[in-house]
């Protein structure tokens, strides 16, 4: 007895672990999500955009560094001069350091830095979108499997009833009209089964192609829409606004637009730079071919004075663009709040529909059993049985649809609130 008590917790643990381990060849939702993330072209493009933005930031930072350049030329005179060489050349290296560029370099670095942050936010947002797409496709395949299975069962019920009708007709208990009605219903159900099988094939193609597998590959799901999915905890609106990567990107876009205003203004500010250079060339006129090496140090100052109001108009246009990004952020903020509220309502209503549809399905199942039995005993008409079958398949379909809607609503709410799948 003592040994049995000691082994009981161990057996429960083994059963729990066994329940969590999928059968061979089955695909868990988490595994499928990882496969989709690994294969996603959209995520790869977003990652490439992030790397490109990082490189643009590195390019902008080079504006702080001195620049070394080398100019060279070589020429041959077409007209000969007595005592002079016909050729000449010049080599001019320069090293220039900008001391004050009107704020252009700092503004360019700020724009590039914010652009890099925006690209990272876009990549994060794309990741959540891809995760939602994976979950949607997974649950869609599960729903199509359930729809196809329900139609197969429906066709099986009608065929079973047809055997009874054919027997009663052969015995003279029912009229020919009963046989015709059951044949028509069977033909209609077979057509609906073909439609369900087609939808299942399309869902399987989408499931496989999204993860980079062959479209016709068979897929076995370890989870189903009939599994009980817990209702996620509601996320406060302020927390949602902090989590959403697209909203952070919109906020950063406003800051980048402000840096753009500074960049436009800097184009009309004075610029000061210093440098050293050298010149290597032949003597002029070039009589002996000997060369001259000379050096210089210089200061360059550029001051825009009058451009016909160009600066004022350019800055005004940049500020207008900045105002537009601010309004875009405000609009997106309102959209996110509304999206969260609608997402929560949809999810809660979908869960309530699951409960209601399951209860209705149980009642329809009992009614179908009673009608089928009564017809076999001659106490009900074929119309009663056909109506009971039709009600049952409709409620069965509603139950599948409600569970599918709930699973998709849960996935969509996690996407809206930027909740990682692990939470």
Short mmCIF file of C-alpha atoms in Angstrom, two decimals:
data_model
loop_
_atom_site.label_atom_id
_atom_site.label_comp_id
_atom_site.label_asym_id
_atom_site.label_seq_id
_atom_site.Cartn_x
_atom_site.Cartn_y
_atom_site.Cartn_z
CA UNK A 1 0.00 0.00 0.00
CA UNK A 2 2.84 2.37 0.87
CA UNK A 3 4.60 1.56 -2.40
CA UNK A 4 1.40 2.30 -4.31
CA UNK A 5 1.11 5.71 -2.68
CA UNK A 6 4.70 6.51 -3.58
CA UNK A 7 4.27 5.42 -7.17
CA UNK A 8 1.03 7.35 -7.71
CA UNK A 9 2.65 10.82 -8.08
CA UNK A 10 5.28 9.35 -10.39
CA UNK A 11 2.62 7.73 -12.57
CA UNK A 12 0.67 10.98 -12.73
CA UNK A 13 3.82 12.83 -13.80
CA UNK A 14 4.52 10.28 -16.53
CA UNK A 15 0.96 10.53 -17.81
CA UNK A 16 1.16 14.32 -17.82
CA UNK A 17 4.39 14.30 -19.79
CA UNK A 18 3.01 11.74 -22.20
CA UNK A 19 -0.01 13.93 -22.81
CA UNK A 20 2.25 16.86 -23.71
CA UNK A 21 4.48 14.90 -26.10
CA UNK A 22 3.01 14.76 -29.62
CA UNK A 23 2.74 11.50 -31.49
CA UNK A 24 5.29 10.76 -34.16
CA UNK A 25 4.71 12.90 -37.23
CA UNK A 26 2.36 15.34 -35.50
CA UNK A 27 3.02 19.08 -35.54
CA UNK A 28 2.65 21.23 -32.45
CA UNK A 29 1.54 24.83 -32.83
CA UNK A 30 4.79 26.09 -31.26
CA UNK A 31 6.88 24.00 -33.66
CA UNK A 32 4.86 25.19 -36.63
CA UNK A 33 5.22 28.80 -35.53
CA UNK A 34 8.99 28.41 -35.31
CA UNK A 35 9.10 26.82 -38.76
CA UNK A 36 7.11 29.68 -40.24
CA UNK A 37 9.32 32.29 -38.56
CA UNK A 38 12.40 30.52 -39.86
CA UNK A 39 11.07 30.42 -43.42
CA UNK A 40 9.16 33.72 -43.59
CA UNK A 41 10.20 35.88 -46.52
CA UNK A 42 8.54 38.92 -44.96
CA UNK A 43 10.64 38.55 -41.81
CA UNK A 44 13.81 38.12 -43.85
CA UNK A 45 13.01 41.30 -45.78
CA UNK A 46 12.38 43.18 -42.52
CA UNK A 47 15.70 41.93 -41.12
CA UNK A 48 17.47 43.04 -44.30
CA UNK A 49 15.88 46.47 -43.97
CA UNK A 50 17.17 46.67 -40.38
CA UNK A 51 20.70 45.81 -41.48
CA UNK A 52 20.53 48.35 -44.31
CA UNK A 53 19.37 51.03 -41.87
CA UNK A 54 22.30 50.18 -39.59
CA UNK A 55 24.70 50.62 -42.51
CA UNK A 56 23.15 53.98 -43.38
CA UNK A 57 23.74 55.07 -39.80
CA UNK A 58 27.40 54.06 -40.11
CA UNK A 59 27.64 56.07 -43.33
CA UNK A 60 26.13 59.15 -41.67
CA UNK A 61 28.65 58.98 -38.82
CA UNK A 62 31.54 59.21 -41.27
CA UNK A 63 30.58 62.86 -41.68
CA UNK A 64 32.45 63.58 -38.43
CA UNK A 65 35.71 62.20 -39.85
CA UNK A 66 38.26 64.01 -42.03
CA UNK A 67 38.19 63.24 -45.74
CA UNK A 68 41.25 62.44 -47.82
CA UNK A 69 40.98 62.79 -51.58
CA UNK A 70 43.35 62.69 -54.52
CA UNK A 71 42.81 64.41 -57.87
CA UNK A 72 45.02 63.78 -60.86
CA UNK A 73 45.23 64.79 -64.50
CA UNK A 74 47.46 64.23 -67.51
CA UNK A 75 47.44 66.15 -70.79
CA UNK A 76 49.33 66.30 -74.08
CA UNK A 77 49.39 69.48 -76.16
CA UNK A 78 48.41 69.07 -79.80
CA UNK A 79 50.57 72.02 -80.88
CA UNK A 80 54.28 71.69 -80.38
CA UNK A 81 56.24 74.52 -78.72
CA UNK A 82 59.95 74.75 -79.39
CA UNK A 83 61.97 73.82 -76.34
CA UNK A 84 58.92 72.70 -74.31
CA UNK A 85 57.65 69.26 -73.51
CA UNK A 86 54.23 68.54 -74.99
CA UNK A 87 52.95 66.74 -71.90
CA UNK A 88 51.93 67.89 -68.45
CA UNK A 89 50.29 66.37 -65.39
CA UNK A 90 49.07 67.33 -61.98
CA UNK A 91 48.47 65.39 -58.75
CA UNK A 92 46.64 67.15 -55.91
CA UNK A 93 45.98 65.31 -52.62
CA UNK A 94 43.83 67.02 -49.97
CA UNK A 95 42.90 66.30 -46.36
CA UNK A 96 39.83 68.26 -45.22
CA UNK A 97 38.16 68.39 -41.81
CA UNK A 98 34.78 70.04 -41.38
CA UNK A 99 34.71 72.15 -38.23
CA UNK A 100 31.16 73.39 -38.58
CA UNK A 101 28.73 72.09 -41.17
CA UNK A 102 25.71 74.05 -40.07
CA UNK A 103 24.43 71.07 -38.06
CA UNK A 104 24.03 68.93 -41.20
CA UNK A 105 26.15 66.03 -39.94
CA UNK A 106 24.42 65.83 -36.57
CA UNK A 107 20.99 66.04 -38.19
CA UNK A 108 21.94 63.32 -40.70
CA UNK A 109 23.19 61.07 -37.88
CA UNK A 110 20.00 61.66 -35.90
CA UNK A 111 17.85 60.84 -38.92
CA UNK A 112 19.82 57.68 -39.67
CA UNK A 113 19.81 56.58 -36.02
CA UNK A 114 16.05 57.03 -35.77
CA UNK A 115 15.64 55.27 -39.11
CA UNK A 116 17.59 52.31 -37.73
CA UNK A 117 15.35 52.19 -34.65
CA UNK A 118 12.26 52.39 -36.85
CA UNK A 119 13.51 49.48 -38.95
CA UNK A 120 13.99 47.40 -35.79
CA UNK A 121 10.44 48.25 -34.70
CA UNK A 122 9.14 47.25 -38.11
CA UNK A 123 11.00 43.96 -37.83
CA UNK A 124 9.44 43.30 -34.42
CA UNK A 125 5.98 44.19 -35.74
CA UNK A 126 6.50 41.89 -38.72
CA UNK A 127 7.43 39.06 -36.36
CA UNK A 128 4.09 39.36 -34.53
CA UNK A 129 2.26 39.51 -37.86
CA UNK A 130 4.01 36.35 -39.06
CA UNK A 131 3.21 34.58 -35.77
CA UNK A 132 -0.45 35.49 -36.15
CA UNK A 133 -0.42 34.27 -39.75
CA UNK A 134 1.06 30.96 -38.58
CA UNK A 135 -1.55 30.50 -35.85
CA UNK A 136 -4.37 31.48 -38.20
CA UNK A 137 -3.21 28.96 -40.81
CA UNK A 138 -2.78 26.23 -38.17
CA UNK A 139 -6.28 26.69 -36.78
CA UNK A 140 -7.73 27.03 -40.27
CA UNK A 141 -6.36 23.61 -41.20
CA UNK A 142 -7.76 22.17 -37.98
CA UNK A 143 -11.17 23.70 -38.73
CA UNK A 144 -11.19 22.38 -42.30
CA UNK A 145 -10.35 18.91 -40.98
CA UNK A 146 -13.28 19.14 -38.57
CA UNK A 147 -15.62 20.38 -41.31
CA UNK A 148 -14.59 17.53 -43.61
CA UNK A 149 -14.99 14.97 -40.80
CA UNK A 150 -18.44 16.32 -39.96
CA UNK A 151 -19.54 16.08 -43.59
CA UNK A 152 -18.25 12.50 -43.79
CA UNK A 153 -20.25 11.67 -40.70
CA UNK A 154 -23.29 13.43 -42.16
CA UNK A 155 -23.03 11.43 -45.38
CA UNK A 156 -22.67 8.27 -43.28
CA UNK A 157 -25.85 9.09 -41.37
CA UNK A 158 -27.81 9.62 -44.57
CA UNK A 159 -26.51 6.38 -46.05
CA UNK A 160 -27.53 4.51 -42.91
CA UNK A 161 -30.97 6.05 -43.15
CA UNK A 162 -31.13 5.17 -46.85
CA UNK A 163 -30.60 1.51 -45.99
CA UNK A 164 -33.58 1.68 -43.66
CA UNK A 165 -35.71 3.51 -46.25
CA UNK A 166 -34.79 1.05 -49.00
CA UNK A 167 -35.70 -1.87 -46.74
CA UNK A 168 -39.03 -0.37 -45.71
CA UNK A 169 -39.80 0.45 -49.35
CA UNK A 170 -39.03 -3.11 -50.43
CA UNK A 171 -41.39 -4.34 -47.71
CA UNK A 172 -44.08 -1.92 -48.83
CA UNK A 173 -44.12 0.20 -45.67
CA UNK A 174 -43.21 3.54 -47.33
CA UNK A 175 -43.90 5.23 -50.63
CA UNK A 176 -41.51 5.89 -53.49
CA UNK A 177 -41.40 9.56 -52.46
CA UNK A 178 -39.42 8.64 -49.32
CA UNK A 179 -36.78 6.93 -51.46
CA UNK A 180 -36.54 9.94 -53.77
CA UNK A 181 -36.19 12.36 -50.86
CA UNK A 182 -33.41 10.37 -49.21
CA UNK A 183 -31.61 9.97 -52.56
CA UNK A 184 -31.79 13.73 -53.17
CA UNK A 185 -30.49 14.47 -49.67
CA UNK A 186 -27.63 11.98 -50.11
CA UNK A 187 -26.65 13.55 -53.44
CA UNK A 188 -26.67 17.01 -51.87
CA UNK A 189 -24.58 15.82 -48.91
CA UNK A 190 -22.06 14.15 -51.22
CA UNK A 191 -21.67 17.44 -53.10
CA UNK A 192 -21.11 19.33 -49.84
CA UNK A 193 -18.54 16.71 -48.84
CA UNK A 194 -16.61 17.38 -52.05
CA UNK A 195 -16.60 21.09 -51.22
CA UNK A 196 -15.33 20.36 -47.71
CA UNK A 197 -12.59 18.10 -49.09
CA UNK A 198 -11.53 20.82 -51.52
CA UNK A 199 -11.36 23.40 -48.72
CA UNK A 200 -9.30 20.94 -46.68
CA UNK A 201 -6.85 20.48 -49.55
CA UNK A 202 -6.47 24.26 -49.96
CA UNK A 203 -5.92 24.69 -46.21
CA UNK A 204 -3.27 21.95 -46.28
CA UNK A 205 -1.51 23.68 -49.18
CA UNK A 206 -1.48 26.98 -47.30
CA UNK A 207 -0.26 25.24 -44.16
CA UNK A 208 2.69 23.62 -45.90
CA UNK A 209 3.69 26.49 -48.16
CA UNK A 210 3.76 28.95 -45.27
CA UNK A 211 6.53 26.94 -43.64
CA UNK A 212 8.38 26.21 -46.87
CA UNK A 213 7.27 22.59 -47.30
CA UNK A 214 5.80 20.89 -50.35
CA UNK A 215 2.16 21.87 -50.79
CA UNK A 216 0.90 18.28 -51.12
CA UNK A 217 2.74 17.04 -48.02
CA UNK A 218 0.46 15.40 -45.48
CA UNK A 219 0.17 17.25 -42.18
CA UNK A 220 -0.97 15.86 -38.83
CA UNK A 221 -1.81 18.40 -36.17
CA UNK A 222 -1.05 17.69 -32.53
CA UNK A 223 -3.59 20.31 -31.43
CA UNK A 224 -7.15 20.97 -32.51
CA UNK A 225 -9.71 23.72 -32.26
CA UNK A 226 -11.63 21.31 -30.02
CA UNK A 227 -8.88 21.57 -27.42
CA UNK A 228 -9.71 23.90 -24.57
CA UNK A 229 -7.90 27.21 -25.08
CA UNK A 230 -7.63 29.41 -21.98
CA UNK A 231 -8.98 32.93 -22.20
CA UNK A 232 -5.99 35.33 -22.12
CA UNK A 233 -5.93 37.99 -19.44
CA UNK A 234 -6.94 41.40 -20.68
CA UNK A 235 -4.08 43.84 -21.21
CA UNK A 236 -4.52 47.44 -20.09
CA UNK A 237 -4.71 50.02 -22.87
CA UNK A 238 -1.62 51.90 -21.66
CA UNK A 239 0.40 48.69 -21.64
CA UNK A 240 -0.77 47.83 -25.14
CA UNK A 241 0.35 51.25 -26.35
CA UNK A 242 3.77 50.65 -24.83
CA UNK A 243 4.08 47.17 -26.33
CA UNK A 244 3.07 47.92 -29.91
CA UNK A 245 6.12 48.15 -32.12
CA UNK A 246 4.27 49.96 -34.91
CA UNK A 247 3.25 52.70 -32.47
CA UNK A 248 6.86 53.07 -31.32
CA UNK A 249 7.87 53.30 -34.96
CA UNK A 250 5.29 56.05 -35.53
CA UNK A 251 6.62 57.94 -32.51
CA UNK A 252 10.17 57.61 -33.81
CA UNK A 253 9.01 58.75 -37.25
CA UNK A 254 7.88 62.01 -35.64
CA UNK A 255 11.31 62.45 -34.07
CA UNK A 256 12.96 61.68 -37.40
CA UNK A 257 10.79 64.32 -39.07
CA UNK A 258 12.00 66.83 -36.46
CA UNK A 259 15.58 65.88 -37.32
CA UNK A 260 14.62 66.38 -40.96
CA UNK A 261 13.63 69.95 -40.17
CA UNK A 262 17.08 70.53 -38.67
CA UNK A 263 18.70 68.92 -41.70
CA UNK A 264 16.84 71.23 -44.08
CA UNK A 265 17.73 74.28 -42.00
CA UNK A 266 21.39 73.25 -41.87
CA UNK A 267 21.69 73.45 -45.66
CA UNK A 268 21.43 77.25 -45.40
CA UNK A 269 23.81 77.72 -42.44
CA UNK A 270 27.47 78.79 -42.75
CA UNK A 271 30.04 76.03 -43.20
CA UNK A 272 33.62 76.10 -41.99
CA UNK A 273 36.34 73.58 -42.79
CA UNK A 274 40.13 73.42 -42.68
CA UNK A 275 42.56 71.29 -44.57
CA UNK A 276 45.99 70.70 -45.99
CA UNK A 277 46.89 69.84 -49.54
CA UNK A 278 49.75 69.44 -51.95
CA UNK A 279 50.40 69.82 -55.64
CA UNK A 280 52.83 67.82 -57.74
CA UNK A 281 53.26 68.99 -61.31
CA UNK A 282 55.89 69.88 -63.90
CA UNK A 283 57.26 73.38 -64.17
CA UNK A 284 55.39 75.63 -66.54
CA UNK A 285 56.48 75.84 -69.26
CA UNK A 286 57.69 72.26 -69.14
CA UNK A 287 61.08 72.52 -70.77
CA UNK A 288 63.12 69.97 -68.84
CA UNK A 289 60.47 67.63 -67.45
CA UNK A 290 61.44 68.47 -63.88
CA UNK A 291 58.61 68.56 -61.36
CA UNK A 292 57.54 70.83 -58.56
CA UNK A 293 56.04 69.71 -55.23
CA UNK A 294 54.19 72.36 -53.30
CA UNK A 295 51.98 72.28 -50.20
CA UNK A 296 49.29 74.45 -48.69
CA UNK A 297 47.06 74.83 -45.66
CA UNK A 298 43.67 76.42 -46.10
CA UNK A 299 40.46 77.49 -44.39
CA UNK A 300 37.17 77.35 -46.28
CA UNK A 301 34.12 79.38 -45.26
CA UNK A 302 30.77 79.27 -47.07
CA UNK A 303 27.99 81.67 -46.04
CA UNK A 304 24.62 81.60 -47.88
CA UNK A 305 23.33 85.15 -48.15
CA UNK A 306 20.25 85.33 -50.34
CA UNK A 307 18.38 82.44 -51.97
CA UNK A 308 15.08 84.12 -52.75
CA UNK A 309 13.20 82.76 -49.71
CA UNK A 310 14.19 79.18 -50.46
CA UNK A 311 15.27 78.47 -46.87
CA UNK A 312 11.99 79.68 -45.36
CA UNK A 313 9.86 77.64 -47.74
CA UNK A 314 11.98 74.50 -47.39
CA UNK A 315 11.81 74.65 -43.59
CA UNK A 316 8.06 75.25 -43.73
CA UNK A 317 7.60 72.18 -45.91
CA UNK A 318 9.69 70.07 -43.51
CA UNK A 319 7.66 71.27 -40.53
CA UNK A 320 4.44 70.42 -42.34
CA UNK A 321 5.76 66.90 -42.87
CA UNK A 322 6.62 66.72 -39.17
CA UNK A 323 3.07 67.75 -38.25
CA UNK A 324 1.71 65.03 -40.54
CA UNK A 325 3.74 62.34 -38.76
CA UNK A 326 2.47 63.58 -35.40
CA UNK A 327 -1.12 63.25 -36.58
CA UNK A 328 -0.35 59.81 -37.98
CA UNK A 329 0.90 58.72 -34.57
CA UNK A 330 -2.22 60.08 -32.90
CA UNK A 331 -4.44 58.28 -35.42
CA UNK A 332 -2.56 55.03 -34.93
CA UNK A 333 -2.88 55.39 -31.15
CA UNK A 334 -6.66 55.68 -31.49
CA UNK A 335 -6.72 52.72 -33.87
CA UNK A 336 -4.74 50.54 -31.44
CA UNK A 337 -7.07 51.37 -28.53
CA UNK A 338 -10.13 50.61 -30.67
CA UNK A 339 -8.51 47.45 -32.01
CA UNK A 340 -7.85 46.17 -28.47
CA UNK A 341 -11.41 46.84 -27.36
CA UNK A 342 -12.91 45.17 -30.43
CA UNK A 343 -10.48 42.26 -30.15
CA UNK A 344 -11.40 41.61 -26.53
CA UNK A 345 -15.13 41.82 -27.28
CA UNK A 346 -14.77 39.45 -30.23
CA UNK A 347 -12.82 36.96 -28.16
CA UNK A 348 -15.26 37.03 -25.23
CA UNK A 349 -18.28 36.68 -27.52
CA UNK A 350 -16.61 33.85 -29.43
CA UNK A 351 -16.05 31.95 -26.20
CA UNK A 352 -19.69 32.42 -25.22
CA UNK A 353 -20.74 31.12 -28.64
CA UNK A 354 -18.63 28.00 -28.07
CA UNK A 355 -20.59 27.18 -24.92
CA UNK A 356 -23.96 27.91 -26.54
CA UNK A 357 -23.22 25.92 -29.69
CA UNK A 358 -22.05 22.86 -27.75
CA UNK A 359 -25.26 22.84 -25.73
CA UNK A 360 -27.39 23.20 -28.88
CA UNK A 361 -25.42 20.41 -30.55
CA UNK A 362 -26.14 18.01 -27.69
CA UNK A 363 -29.86 18.73 -27.97
CA UNK A 364 -29.79 18.27 -31.75
CA UNK A 365 -27.95 14.96 -31.34
CA UNK A 366 -30.61 13.65 -28.95
CA UNK A 367 -33.36 14.82 -31.29
CA UNK A 368 -31.69 13.05 -34.22
CA UNK A 369 -31.45 9.78 -32.29
CA UNK A 370 -35.11 9.96 -31.29
CA UNK A 371 -36.28 10.84 -34.82
CA UNK A 372 -34.22 8.07 -36.41
CA UNK A 373 -35.50 5.48 -33.91
CA UNK A 374 -39.10 6.66 -34.32
CA UNK A 375 -38.87 6.37 -38.10
CA UNK A 376 -37.57 2.82 -37.79
CA UNK A 377 -40.58 2.02 -35.62
CA UNK A 378 -42.97 3.69 -38.04
CA UNK A 379 -43.83 6.50 -35.62
CA UNK A 380 -42.24 9.39 -37.59
CA UNK A 381 -42.08 10.47 -41.21
CA UNK A 382 -38.99 10.69 -43.37
CA UNK A 383 -39.35 14.47 -43.33
CA UNK A 384 -38.94 14.48 -39.55
CA UNK A 385 -35.70 12.51 -39.81
CA UNK A 386 -34.33 14.62 -42.65
CA UNK A 387 -35.14 17.80 -40.74
CA UNK A 388 -33.42 16.41 -37.64
CA UNK A 389 -30.36 15.49 -39.69
CA UNK A 390 -30.25 18.93 -41.28
CA UNK A 391 -30.54 20.64 -37.90
CA UNK A 392 -27.79 18.43 -36.51
CA UNK A 393 -25.30 19.16 -39.30
CA UNK A 394 -26.06 22.88 -39.12
CA UNK A 395 -25.46 22.97 -35.38
CA UNK A 396 -22.40 20.75 -35.76
CA UNK A 397 -21.04 23.22 -38.31
CA UNK A 398 -21.86 26.11 -35.99
CA UNK A 399 -19.98 24.40 -33.17
CA UNK A 400 -16.90 23.95 -35.35
CA UNK A 401 -17.12 27.53 -36.63
CA UNK A 402 -17.49 28.94 -33.12
CA UNK A 403 -14.42 27.05 -31.88
CA UNK A 404 -12.47 28.17 -34.92
CA UNK A 405 -13.56 31.78 -34.38
CA UNK A 406 -12.48 31.58 -30.75
CA UNK A 407 -9.05 30.14 -31.58
CA UNK A 408 -8.47 32.84 -34.21
CA UNK A 409 -9.75 35.54 -31.84
CA UNK A 410 -7.25 34.44 -29.18
CA UNK A 411 -4.42 34.57 -31.72
CA UNK A 412 -5.60 37.96 -32.96
CA UNK A 413 -5.80 39.39 -29.44
CA UNK A 414 -2.23 38.29 -28.77
CA UNK A 415 -1.23 40.03 -31.99
CA UNK A 416 -3.11 43.20 -31.07
CA UNK A 417 -1.60 43.35 -27.58
CA UNK A 418 1.87 42.25 -28.79
CA UNK A 419 1.82 39.36 -26.33
CA UNK A 420 4.51 36.73 -26.97
CA UNK A 421 3.19 33.24 -27.62
CA UNK A 422 4.91 31.91 -24.49
CA UNK A 423 2.77 34.07 -22.21
#
